[in-house]
Coordinates of C-alpha atoms in Angstrom, one line a residue:
Chain A
M1 CA 69.1 8.8 16.2
D2 CA 68.3 6.9 13.0
L3 CA 65.3 7.6 10.9
W4 CA 64.0 4.1 11.4
Q5 CA 63.8 4.6 15.1
V6 CA 61.2 7.4 14.7
P7 CA 58.2 5.0 14.5
L8 CA 59.4 3.2 17.5
L9 CA 59.8 6.3 19.6
F10 CA 56.5 7.7 18.2
S11 CA 54.6 4.6 19.3
R12 CA 56.0 5.0 22.8
L13 CA 54.8 8.6 23.2
P14 CA 52.7 9.1 26.3
M15 CA 49.2 10.3 25.6
F16 CA 48.7 12.2 28.9
P17 CA 48.6 15.1 29.1
F18 CA 49.1 16.9 25.8
F19 CA 47.5 14.5 23.3
D20 CA 44.7 13.7 25.7
L21 CA 44.2 17.4 26.2
A22 CA 43.9 17.9 22.4
H23 CA 41.4 15.0 22.3
Y24 CA 39.3 16.6 25.0
V25 CA 39.4 20.0 23.4
A26 CA 38.4 18.7 20.0
S27 CA 35.6 16.6 21.4
V28 CA 34.1 19.2 23.6
V29 CA 34.2 21.8 20.9
A30 CA 32.5 19.3 18.6
L31 CA 29.8 18.9 21.3
K32 CA 29.4 22.7 21.5
E33 CA 28.7 22.8 17.8
Q34 CA 25.9 20.3 18.0
R35 CA 22.5 21.9 17.7
G36 CA 21.0 22.7 21.0
A37 CA 24.1 22.0 23.1
V38 CA 24.6 25.5 24.3
E39 CA 21.0 25.7 25.5
V40 CA 21.5 22.5 27.4
S41 CA 24.6 24.0 29.0
V42 CA 22.5 26.9 30.3
R43 CA 19.5 24.8 31.4
S44 CA 21.4 21.9 33.0
P45 CA 25.2 22.1 33.4
F46 CA 25.3 18.6 34.7
A47 CA 23.7 17.1 31.6
C48 CA 26.1 19.1 29.6
W49 CA 29.0 17.8 31.6
F50 CA 27.8 14.3 31.3
S51 CA 27.4 14.7 27.6
A52 CA 31.0 16.0 27.4
M53 CA 32.3 13.1 29.4
L54 CA 30.5 10.7 27.0
Y55 CA 32.1 12.5 24.1
C56 CA 35.6 12.3 25.7
F57 CA 35.4 8.8 27.2
G58 CA 32.7 7.2 25.2
G59 CA 35.2 4.8 23.8
S60 CA 36.3 3.4 27.1
L61 CA 32.7 3.1 28.3
L62 CA 31.6 1.2 25.3
S63 CA 34.6 -1.2 25.2
S64 CA 34.2 -1.9 28.9
L65 CA 30.5 -2.8 28.4
M66 CA 31.5 -5.1 25.6
L67 CA 34.0 -6.9 27.7
A68 CA 31.9 -7.0 30.9
E69 CA 34.2 -4.8 32.8
P70 CA 32.8 -2.1 35.1
P71 CA 31.5 0.7 33.0
V72 CA 32.5 3.3 35.5
S73 CA 36.1 2.4 35.3
F74 CA 36.8 5.4 33.1
L75 CA 35.9 7.6 36.1
A76 CA 38.7 6.0 38.1
K77 CA 41.3 8.0 36.2
S78 CA 40.8 11.1 38.2
A79 CA 43.4 13.2 36.5
N80 CA 41.9 12.6 33.1
I81 CA 38.4 13.4 34.4
L82 CA 39.6 16.6 36.0
L83 CA 41.4 17.6 32.8
A84 CA 38.3 16.9 30.6
S85 CA 36.1 18.7 33.1
S86 CA 38.3 21.8 33.0
V87 CA 38.2 21.8 29.2
W88 CA 34.5 21.5 29.3
Y89 CA 34.2 24.4 31.7
L90 CA 36.4 26.6 29.7
V91 CA 34.7 25.8 26.4
F92 CA 31.2 26.4 27.6
Y93 CA 31.5 28.9 30.4
C94 CA 34.6 31.0 29.7
P95 CA 33.9 34.7 29.9
Q96 CA 33.5 36.4 26.5
D97 CA 34.0 32.9 25.0
I98 CA 37.7 33.6 24.9
F99 CA 38.7 29.9 24.8
C100 CA 36.6 29.2 21.7
R101 CA 37.7 32.3 20.0
C102 CA 41.4 31.4 20.5
F103 CA 40.6 27.9 19.3
S104 CA 39.1 29.2 16.1
F105 CA 42.6 30.2 14.9
L106 CA 43.1 27.7 12.1
P107 CA 46.7 26.5 12.7
L108 CA 45.7 25.7 16.3
R109 CA 42.7 23.8 15.1
L110 CA 44.8 21.8 12.7
L111 CA 47.3 21.0 15.4
V112 CA 44.7 19.9 17.8
A113 CA 42.9 17.8 15.1
G114 CA 46.2 16.1 14.3
M115 CA 47.0 15.3 17.9
K116 CA 43.5 13.9 18.3
E117 CA 44.1 11.5 15.5
V118 CA 47.3 10.3 17.3
T119 CA 45.2 9.4 20.3
R120 CA 42.7 7.6 18.1
T121 CA 45.4 5.3 16.7
W122 CA 46.8 4.7 20.2
K123 CA 43.3 3.8 21.5
I124 CA 42.6 1.4 18.6
A125 CA 45.9 -0.4 19.2
S126 CA 45.4 -0.6 23.0
G127 CA 41.8 -1.8 22.5
V128 CA 42.9 -4.6 20.2
A129 CA 45.7 -5.7 22.6
H130 CA 43.2 -5.5 25.6
A131 CA 40.7 -7.7 23.8
D132 CA 43.3 -10.2 23.0
S133 CA 44.2 -10.5 26.6
H134 CA 40.5 -11.5 27.3
F135 CA 39.8 -13.8 24.4
K136 CA 42.7 -15.4 22.6
D137 CA 42.5 -15.3 18.8
A138 CA 39.0 -13.8 18.6
W139 CA 39.2 -11.6 15.6
L140 CA 35.7 -10.1 15.7
V141 CA 36.1 -9.3 19.4
M142 CA 39.5 -7.5 18.7
V143 CA 38.0 -5.5 15.8
A144 CA 34.9 -4.6 17.9
V145 CA 36.8 -3.5 21.0
G146 CA 39.4 -1.6 18.9
W147 CA 36.7 0.1 17.0
A148 CA 34.7 0.9 20.1
R149 CA 37.8 2.4 21.8
G150 CA 38.8 4.5 18.8
A151 CA 35.4 5.7 17.8
G152 CA 33.3 5.3 20.9
G153 CA 32.0 8.8 21.2
G154 CA 30.6 8.6 17.7
L155 CA 29.2 5.1 18.1
I156 CA 27.1 5.9 21.2
S157 CA 25.8 9.1 19.6
N158 CA 22.1 8.1 19.8
F159 CA 22.4 7.7 23.6
E160 CA 24.6 10.7 24.1
Q161 CA 21.9 12.8 22.3
L162 CA 19.3 11.3 24.6
V163 CA 21.2 12.8 27.5
R164 CA 20.6 16.2 25.9
G165 CA 17.0 15.4 25.3
V166 CA 17.3 14.6 21.6
W167 CA 16.0 11.3 20.3
K168 CA 16.5 10.4 16.7
P169 CA 15.9 6.7 16.3
E170 CA 15.6 6.8 12.6
T171 CA 19.3 6.9 12.1
N172 CA 22.4 5.8 13.9
E173 CA 26.1 5.6 13.3
L174 CA 25.8 2.0 12.2
L175 CA 23.2 2.7 9.5
K176 CA 25.0 5.8 8.2
M177 CA 28.6 5.8 9.2
S178 CA 30.4 9.1 9.4
Y179 CA 34.0 9.4 8.2
P180 CA 35.7 9.1 11.6
V181 CA 33.8 6.0 12.5
K182 CA 34.4 4.3 9.2
I183 CA 38.1 5.1 9.2
T184 CA 38.4 3.8 12.8
L185 CA 36.7 0.5 11.7
I186 CA 39.3 0.1 9.0
G187 CA 42.1 0.9 11.5
A188 CA 40.7 -1.7 13.9
V189 CA 40.7 -4.3 11.1
L190 CA 44.3 -3.5 10.2
F191 CA 45.5 -3.6 13.8
T192 CA 43.7 -6.9 14.3
L193 CA 45.3 -8.4 11.2
Q194 CA 48.7 -7.2 12.4
H195 CA 48.1 -8.6 15.9
S196 CA 47.2 -12.0 14.5
Q197 CA 50.3 -11.8 12.4
Y198 CA 48.4 -11.9 9.1
L199 CA 49.8 -8.5 8.2
P200 CA 53.6 -8.7 8.1
I201 CA 54.4 -5.3 9.6
A202 CA 55.7 -4.3 13.0
R203 CA 53.2 -2.8 15.4
H204 CA 55.1 0.5 15.8
N205 CA 55.4 0.9 12.0
L206 CA 51.7 0.4 11.6
V207 CA 50.9 2.9 14.3
F208 CA 53.2 5.4 12.7
L209 CA 51.9 4.9 9.1
Y210 CA 48.2 4.8 10.1
T211 CA 48.6 8.0 12.2
I212 CA 50.3 9.8 9.3
F213 CA 47.5 8.7 7.0
L214 CA 44.8 9.9 9.4
V215 CA 46.5 13.2 10.1
I216 CA 47.1 14.0 6.5
F217 CA 43.6 13.3 5.4
K218 CA 42.1 15.1 8.4
V219 CA 44.1 18.2 7.8
K220 CA 43.4 18.1 4.1
M221 CA 39.7 17.8 4.7
M222 CA 39.7 20.7 7.1
L223 CA 41.8 22.9 4.8
T224 CA 39.9 22.2 1.7
R225 CA 36.5 22.0 3.5
C226 CA 35.8 19.1 1.4
A227 CA 33.6 16.5 3.0
T228 CA 34.2 13.5 0.7
S229 CA 36.3 10.8 2.3
P230 CA 39.5 9.6 0.6
L231 CA 38.1 6.2 0.6
A232 CA 34.9 7.0 -1.3
P233 CA 36.0 5.7 -4.8
L234 CA 37.3 2.4 -3.3
E235 CA 34.2 2.0 -1.3
A236 CA 31.9 2.7 -4.2
A237 CA 33.7 0.1 -6.3
L238 CA 33.8 -2.6 -3.6
G239 CA 30.2 -1.8 -2.6
H240 CA 29.0 -2.2 -6.2
V241 CA 30.8 -5.5 -6.7
L242 CA 30.0 -7.1 -3.3
F243 CA 26.7 -5.7 -2.3
G244 CA 25.2 -4.2 -5.4
L245 CA 25.3 -0.6 -4.1
R246 CA 24.4 1.6 -7.0
K247 CA 26.4 4.8 -7.7
A248 CA 23.9 7.6 -7.6
P249 CA 24.8 11.0 -9.2
S250 CA 25.5 13.5 -6.5
K251 CA 22.6 15.8 -7.4
V252 CA 20.8 16.0 -4.1
K253 CA 22.1 15.2 -0.7
G254 CA 19.1 13.2 0.4
E255 CA 19.0 9.5 1.2
S256 CA 20.6 7.7 -1.7
A257 CA 21.7 4.2 -2.3
T258 CA 25.3 5.2 -2.7
S259 CA 28.2 5.0 -0.3
S260 CA 26.9 6.5 2.8
N261 CA 29.8 8.7 3.8
R262 CA 29.0 11.5 1.4
S263 CA 25.5 12.0 2.5
S264 CA 26.2 11.4 6.2
I265 CA 28.8 14.2 6.3
C266 CA 26.6 16.6 4.3
D267 CA 23.5 15.9 6.4
R268 CA 24.6 15.8 10.0
P269 CA 27.0 18.1 11.8
S270 CA 29.9 15.8 12.3
E271 CA 33.2 16.9 13.6
Q272 CA 34.5 17.9 10.2
H273 CA 31.6 20.3 9.8
H274 CA 33.1 22.8 12.1
D275 CA 33.4 25.9 10.0
G276 CA 29.9 26.5 8.8
V277 CA 28.2 25.7 12.0
K278 CA 30.8 27.3 14.2
K279 CA 30.3 30.8 13.1
R280 CA 26.6 30.4 13.6
Q281 CA 27.1 29.1 17.1
A282 CA 29.7 31.7 17.9
K283 CA 27.2 34.4 17.0
K284 CA 24.6 32.7 19.1
T285 CA 26.6 32.6 22.2
E286 CA 27.5 36.2 22.2
Chain B
M1 CA 14.4 -43.5 35.4
E2 CA 14.3 -47.3 35.2
L3 CA 11.4 -47.6 32.8
S4 CA 12.7 -45.3 30.1
D5 CA 16.2 -46.8 30.5
A6 CA 14.8 -50.2 29.8
L7 CA 13.3 -49.0 26.6
P8 CA 15.6 -48.2 23.7
L9 CA 14.1 -44.7 24.0
G10 CA 16.6 -43.9 26.7
E11 CA 19.5 -44.6 24.4
L12 CA 17.9 -42.8 21.6
A13 CA 17.3 -39.7 23.8
A14 CA 20.9 -39.9 25.1
A15 CA 22.3 -40.1 21.6
F16 CA 20.0 -37.3 20.5
A17 CA 21.1 -35.0 23.4
S18 CA 24.7 -35.5 22.5
L19 CA 24.4 -34.8 18.8
P20 CA 26.9 -32.1 17.8
V21 CA 25.1 -28.9 17.0
F22 CA 27.9 -27.4 14.9
P23 CA 27.9 -27.2 11.9
L24 CA 24.8 -28.6 10.5
F25 CA 22.2 -27.6 13.0
D26 CA 23.8 -24.3 13.6
T27 CA 23.7 -23.6 9.9
A28 CA 20.0 -24.3 9.8
Y29 CA 19.5 -22.0 12.8
F30 CA 21.4 -19.2 11.0
I31 CA 19.5 -19.8 7.8
V32 CA 16.1 -19.6 9.4
S33 CA 17.1 -16.6 11.6
V34 CA 18.5 -14.6 8.6
L35 CA 15.4 -15.6 6.6
Y36 CA 13.2 -14.1 9.2
L37 CA 15.4 -11.0 9.2
K38 CA 14.8 -10.7 5.4
Y39 CA 11.1 -10.9 6.0
E40 CA 11.2 -7.8 8.2
P41 CA 9.9 -4.7 6.4
G42 CA 12.8 -2.6 5.2
A43 CA 15.5 -5.2 5.7
V44 CA 16.2 -5.6 2.0
E45 CA 16.6 -1.9 1.4
M46 CA 18.8 -1.6 4.5
S47 CA 21.0 -4.3 3.1
R48 CA 21.4 -2.3 -0.1
K49 CA 21.9 1.0 1.6
S50 CA 24.0 -0.1 4.5
P51 CA 25.4 -3.6 4.3
F52 CA 27.2 -3.3 7.6
A53 CA 24.1 -2.5 9.6
S54 CA 22.4 -5.4 7.8
W55 CA 25.3 -7.7 8.8
L56 CA 25.1 -6.5 12.3
C57 CA 21.4 -7.2 12.5
A58 CA 22.0 -10.7 11.1
M59 CA 24.6 -11.3 13.8
L60 CA 22.1 -10.2 16.4
H61 CA 19.5 -12.6 15.0
C62 CA 22.0 -15.5 15.0
F63 CA 23.7 -14.9 18.3
G64 CA 21.2 -12.8 20.2
S65 CA 20.6 -15.6 22.7
Y66 CA 24.3 -15.7 23.7
I67 CA 24.5 -11.9 24.0
L68 CA 21.5 -11.7 26.2
A69 CA 22.5 -14.6 28.4
A70 CA 26.0 -13.0 28.9
L71 CA 24.4 -9.7 29.8
L72 CA 22.2 -11.3 32.4
L73 CA 25.1 -13.2 34.0
G74 CA 27.6 -10.4 33.9
E75 CA 29.9 -12.0 31.3
A76 CA 31.2 -10.3 28.2
P77 CA 28.4 -9.9 25.7
L78 CA 30.9 -10.4 22.9
G79 CA 32.2 -13.6 24.5
Y80 CA 30.5 -16.0 22.0
F81 CA 32.0 -14.0 19.1
S82 CA 35.4 -15.5 19.9
N83 CA 34.2 -18.6 18.1
N84 CA 35.5 -17.5 14.7
S85 CA 34.1 -20.4 12.8
S86 CA 30.5 -19.7 13.9
V87 CA 30.8 -16.1 13.1
I88 CA 32.2 -16.8 9.6
L89 CA 29.5 -19.4 9.0
A90 CA 26.8 -16.9 10.0
T91 CA 28.4 -14.2 7.9
A92 CA 28.4 -16.5 4.9
V93 CA 24.7 -17.4 5.4
W94 CA 23.9 -13.7 5.6
Y95 CA 25.8 -12.9 2.5
L96 CA 24.2 -15.7 0.5
I97 CA 20.7 -14.9 1.6
F98 CA 20.9 -11.2 0.9
F99 CA 23.4 -11.0 -2.0
C100 CA 23.4 -14.2 -3.9
P101 CA 23.1 -13.5 -7.6
M102 CA 19.5 -14.0 -8.9
N103 CA 18.6 -14.7 -5.2
L104 CA 19.3 -18.4 -5.8
F105 CA 20.1 -19.3 -2.2
Y106 CA 17.0 -17.5 -0.9
K107 CA 14.8 -19.3 -3.4
C108 CA 16.3 -22.7 -2.5
V109 CA 15.9 -22.3 1.3
S110 CA 12.4 -20.8 1.2
F111 CA 11.1 -23.7 -0.9
L112 CA 8.6 -25.1 1.6
P113 CA 9.8 -28.7 2.2
V114 CA 13.4 -27.5 2.6
K115 CA 12.3 -24.7 4.9
L116 CA 10.4 -27.1 7.1
V117 CA 13.6 -29.2 7.5
F118 CA 15.5 -26.2 8.5
V119 CA 12.8 -25.0 10.9
A120 CA 12.9 -28.5 12.6
M121 CA 16.6 -28.3 12.9
K122 CA 16.4 -24.8 14.4
E123 CA 14.1 -26.1 17.1
V124 CA 16.7 -28.8 18.0
V125 CA 19.2 -26.0 18.6
R126 CA 16.7 -23.9 20.5
V127 CA 15.9 -26.6 23.0
R128 CA 19.6 -27.4 23.4
K129 CA 20.3 -23.8 24.1
I130 CA 17.6 -23.6 26.8
A131 CA 19.1 -26.7 28.4
A132 CA 22.6 -25.3 28.2
G133 CA 21.5 -22.0 29.6
V134 CA 19.8 -23.5 32.6
H135 CA 22.8 -25.7 33.2
H136 CA 25.2 -22.8 33.0
A137 CA 23.1 -20.7 35.4
H138 CA 22.9 -23.7 37.7
H139 CA 26.7 -23.7 37.9
L140 CA 26.8 -20.1 38.9
Y141 CA 23.8 -20.0 41.2
H142 CA 23.0 -23.4 42.7
H143 CA 19.7 -22.4 44.2
G144 CA 18.8 -19.5 41.9
W145 CA 15.7 -20.9 40.3
F146 CA 14.6 -17.7 38.8
V147 CA 18.2 -17.1 37.5
M148 CA 18.0 -20.4 35.8
M149 CA 14.6 -19.7 34.3
A150 CA 15.7 -16.3 33.1
T151 CA 18.8 -17.6 31.5
G152 CA 17.1 -20.5 29.8
W153 CA 14.4 -18.2 28.6
V154 CA 16.7 -15.7 27.0
K155 CA 18.7 -18.5 25.4
G156 CA 15.6 -19.9 23.9
S157 CA 14.0 -16.7 22.7
G158 CA 17.2 -15.1 21.4
V159 CA 16.8 -11.9 19.5
A160 CA 13.0 -11.8 20.0
L161 CA 13.4 -10.4 23.5
M162 CA 15.6 -7.6 22.4
S163 CA 13.5 -6.9 19.3
N164 CA 13.1 -3.3 20.3
F165 CA 16.8 -2.7 20.2
E166 CA 17.3 -4.8 17.1
Q167 CA 14.7 -2.6 15.4
L168 CA 16.5 0.5 16.7
L169 CA 19.6 -0.6 14.9
R170 CA 17.5 -0.7 11.7
G171 CA 16.2 2.8 12.5
V172 CA 12.7 1.7 13.7
W173 CA 11.6 2.6 17.2
K174 CA 8.3 1.2 18.4
P175 CA 8.3 1.6 22.1
E176 CA 4.5 0.9 22.4
T177 CA 5.0 -2.8 22.0
N178 CA 7.6 -5.3 23.0
E179 CA 8.0 -9.1 23.0
I180 CA 7.0 -9.4 26.7
L181 CA 3.8 -7.5 26.2
H182 CA 2.8 -9.5 23.1
M183 CA 4.6 -12.8 23.2
S184 CA 5.1 -14.7 20.1
F185 CA 4.9 -18.5 20.1
P186 CA 8.7 -19.2 20.3
T187 CA 9.1 -16.8 23.2
K188 CA 6.2 -18.3 25.1
A189 CA 7.3 -21.9 24.3
S190 CA 10.8 -21.0 25.5
L191 CA 9.4 -19.7 28.7
Y192 CA 7.5 -22.9 29.4
G193 CA 10.5 -24.9 28.4
T194 CA 12.8 -23.1 30.7
V195 CA 10.4 -23.7 33.6
L196 CA 10.4 -27.4 32.8
F197 CA 14.2 -27.6 32.5
T198 CA 14.7 -25.7 35.7
L199 CA 12.4 -28.1 37.5
Q200 CA 14.3 -31.0 36.0
Q201 CA 17.7 -29.5 37.0
T202 CA 16.5 -29.0 40.6
H203 CA 15.2 -32.5 40.7
W204 CA 11.6 -31.6 41.1
L205 CA 10.7 -33.2 37.8
P206 CA 11.6 -36.9 37.8
I207 CA 12.9 -37.2 34.3
S208 CA 16.4 -37.2 33.0
E209 CA 17.8 -34.3 31.1
A210 CA 18.3 -36.2 27.9
N211 CA 14.7 -37.4 27.9
L212 CA 13.3 -34.0 28.6
I213 CA 15.4 -32.6 25.7
F214 CA 14.1 -35.3 23.4
F215 CA 10.4 -34.9 24.3
F216 CA 10.4 -31.1 24.3
T217 CA 12.3 -31.0 21.0
M218 CA 9.7 -33.3 19.4
F219 CA 6.9 -31.1 20.8
M220 CA 8.6 -28.0 19.4
I221 CA 9.3 -29.5 16.0
V222 CA 5.7 -30.7 15.6
C223 CA 4.3 -27.4 16.6
K224 CA 6.6 -25.2 14.6
V225 CA 6.5 -27.3 11.5
F226 CA 2.8 -27.4 11.6
M227 CA 2.6 -23.7 12.1
T228 CA 5.0 -22.9 9.3
A229 CA 3.4 -25.3 6.9
T230 CA -0.1 -24.0 7.4
H231 CA 0.9 -20.4 8.0
S232 CA -1.2 -20.4 11.0
H233 CA -0.9 -18.1 14.0
A234 CA -2.9 -20.1 16.5
S235 CA -0.8 -20.9 19.5
P236 CA -1.0 -24.5 20.7
F237 CA -1.1 -23.1 24.2
A238 CA -4.3 -21.2 23.6
P239 CA -6.8 -23.8 24.8
L240 CA -4.9 -24.4 28.0
E241 CA -4.4 -20.8 28.6
N242 CA -8.1 -20.1 28.0
L243 CA -8.9 -22.4 30.8
V244 CA -6.3 -21.5 33.3
C245 CA -5.8 -17.8 33.0
P246 CA -9.3 -16.6 33.6
V247 CA -9.2 -18.6 36.8
L248 CA -5.9 -17.3 38.0
F249 CA -5.8 -13.8 36.7
G250 CA -9.5 -12.9 36.1
S251 CA -11.0 -12.4 32.8
V252 CA -11.3 -9.1 30.8
S253 CA -14.9 -8.1 30.5
S254 CA -15.1 -5.5 27.7
G255 CA -18.1 -3.6 29.1
H256 CA -16.8 -3.1 32.6
P257 CA -15.5 0.5 33.2
G258 CA -13.4 0.0 36.3
H259 CA -11.4 -3.1 35.2
H260 CA -7.7 -3.1 34.4
H261 CA -7.1 -4.1 30.8
D262 CA -3.6 -5.2 31.1
H263 CA -3.2 -8.5 32.8
H264 CA 0.3 -9.5 33.7
G265 CA 0.9 -12.9 32.4
A266 CA 1.7 -14.3 29.1
S267 CA -1.8 -14.7 27.7
H268 CA -2.6 -11.1 26.9
E269 CA -4.1 -11.9 23.6
V270 CA -6.0 -14.9 24.8
S271 CA -8.1 -13.1 27.4
H272 CA -9.9 -11.1 24.7
P273 CA -13.5 -12.2 24.1
P274 CA -13.9 -14.4 21.0
P275 CA -13.4 -14.0 18.1
P276 CA -9.9 -12.9 18.9
P277 CA -8.5 -10.5 16.3
P278 CA -4.8 -10.9 15.7
P279 CA -3.0 -8.7 18.2
P280 CA -1.6 -5.5 16.8
A281 CA 2.1 -6.1 16.9
K282 CA 2.3 -9.8 16.5
S283 CA 6.0 -9.3 15.5
K284 CA 7.8 -11.8 13.3
E285 CA 5.3 -14.5 12.6
E286 CA 2.6 -12.2 11.2
L287 CA 5.0 -9.9 9.5
N288 CA 6.7 -12.9 8.0
E289 CA 3.7 -14.3 6.3
G290 CA 2.2 -10.9 5.2
T291 CA 5.4 -9.6 3.7
R292 CA 6.9 -12.8 2.6
K293 CA 5.1 -12.9 -0.8
R294 CA 5.8 -9.2 -1.2
K295 CA 9.4 -9.7 -0.4
A296 CA 9.7 -12.7 -2.7
K297 CA 8.4 -10.7 -5.6
K298 CA 10.6 -7.7 -4.6
A299 CA 13.7 -9.8 -4.3
E300 CA 13.4 -11.2 -7.7

């Protein structure tokens, strides 16, 4: 097998069941680390389950709403729903919290995070292709659907929180983008450019390179526990030139007129913020 | 109609109704819509803090009518965004209004004579959208009068009807009011217009579509230009509503304990006893004028 065939074979990997399993585990554990999620799981298991499904399948839901397809179509994939539901049950209701304790083993977390990024790339690519089948040559629609598929769970966070009884209208993922949502948007733009043949690279190569980029930075951010995105300097420069965004000194993590990723990651428990919150939650559930 | 065909008015109306809307009239529509976005409190800070959210709000303002109509009819809400040229034009307008150096573009377009021209052109687009919406719904539902009226209404009002959700995007949540409870003039006018167009489409109103478009557009242009030039909030429908609504829906008597205070119907603010104070959340019109000077100073 030649080395140049690796991207091609990589792009043909099936997502189900292992990569999808990793995606569900990472998503549901991120849900568990949200403030108040464990109480919701005690008070109303159904609301907790629905929240978990929104985390796992939010992307499909949002993209089907955008394209006027039935929003419940994600429920038609029964095997995936059963797998996600089993993961949800194990994460929230396993005796002695065995599942979460096993999962707190760092190499395992890194592996799962890496596999989740693979599914993200795959979803962006399939979203862009799906949008193209509906609307020929519609760049914005391709970017929007690819973005929704890849980052759906994050984008609908206001409404997912509403299921758990939390309503925070003063902020949303569009006003203050977290790192995964931002990186998915960039990926959607890249894949749209490649699909419209403005980017002279083969699809499987782009899938491979983009996934490697995502995995490396995700693992680096988890290992170093550093929340600043790798794109921050580029963003600050572009933002200053195009939009007059001023670079504020990083003294206080309040609202600042700077590139929003820094403050958003510091302020809200996003999925990178596992470690600090996790221990608190783990103690709480014992 | 034989009479109006005999006059050159028929040809004028037909030519007017077949004017291409893209790119000039669409540009005017985008300019006025994004201008109204800029007048909203907090919009300029939002554009500095989060340009992406600002752009998205601008897209909702420019294309809200198409999104709502698609939602109502079960089509893809993003369908209209497949017109790349319109999206690029709207994006360019947004960028120029919010980020032009020294705010040149904003100052040019908010110069009153220029603004009045753009406002008039926007009304042309609005009426054409209502007509197109009624037409489109008629294709799908031949006898669905209320479907036609609803589609025409959302096409005419655009983002106003989803103002609660557009504000939610900006981080503002005001559930105590909405555009249906406190209708602004464009929304109300679109409602009346869509009723007229539906009656015309179902042949109850003996007038051709081109003539109706022409006359209704002239009416809207006159009203809107007058209201913009004089910064007035008085609705031209107020006298008629003051006559009709107390008869049909009963009047609000302020001293009466057992009365309902919310009348369903568009004339909520008109049924108050005189002098009518401006209703609390008069949305864009009032916010515009009140904050416009403040924003003009701030943007400099």
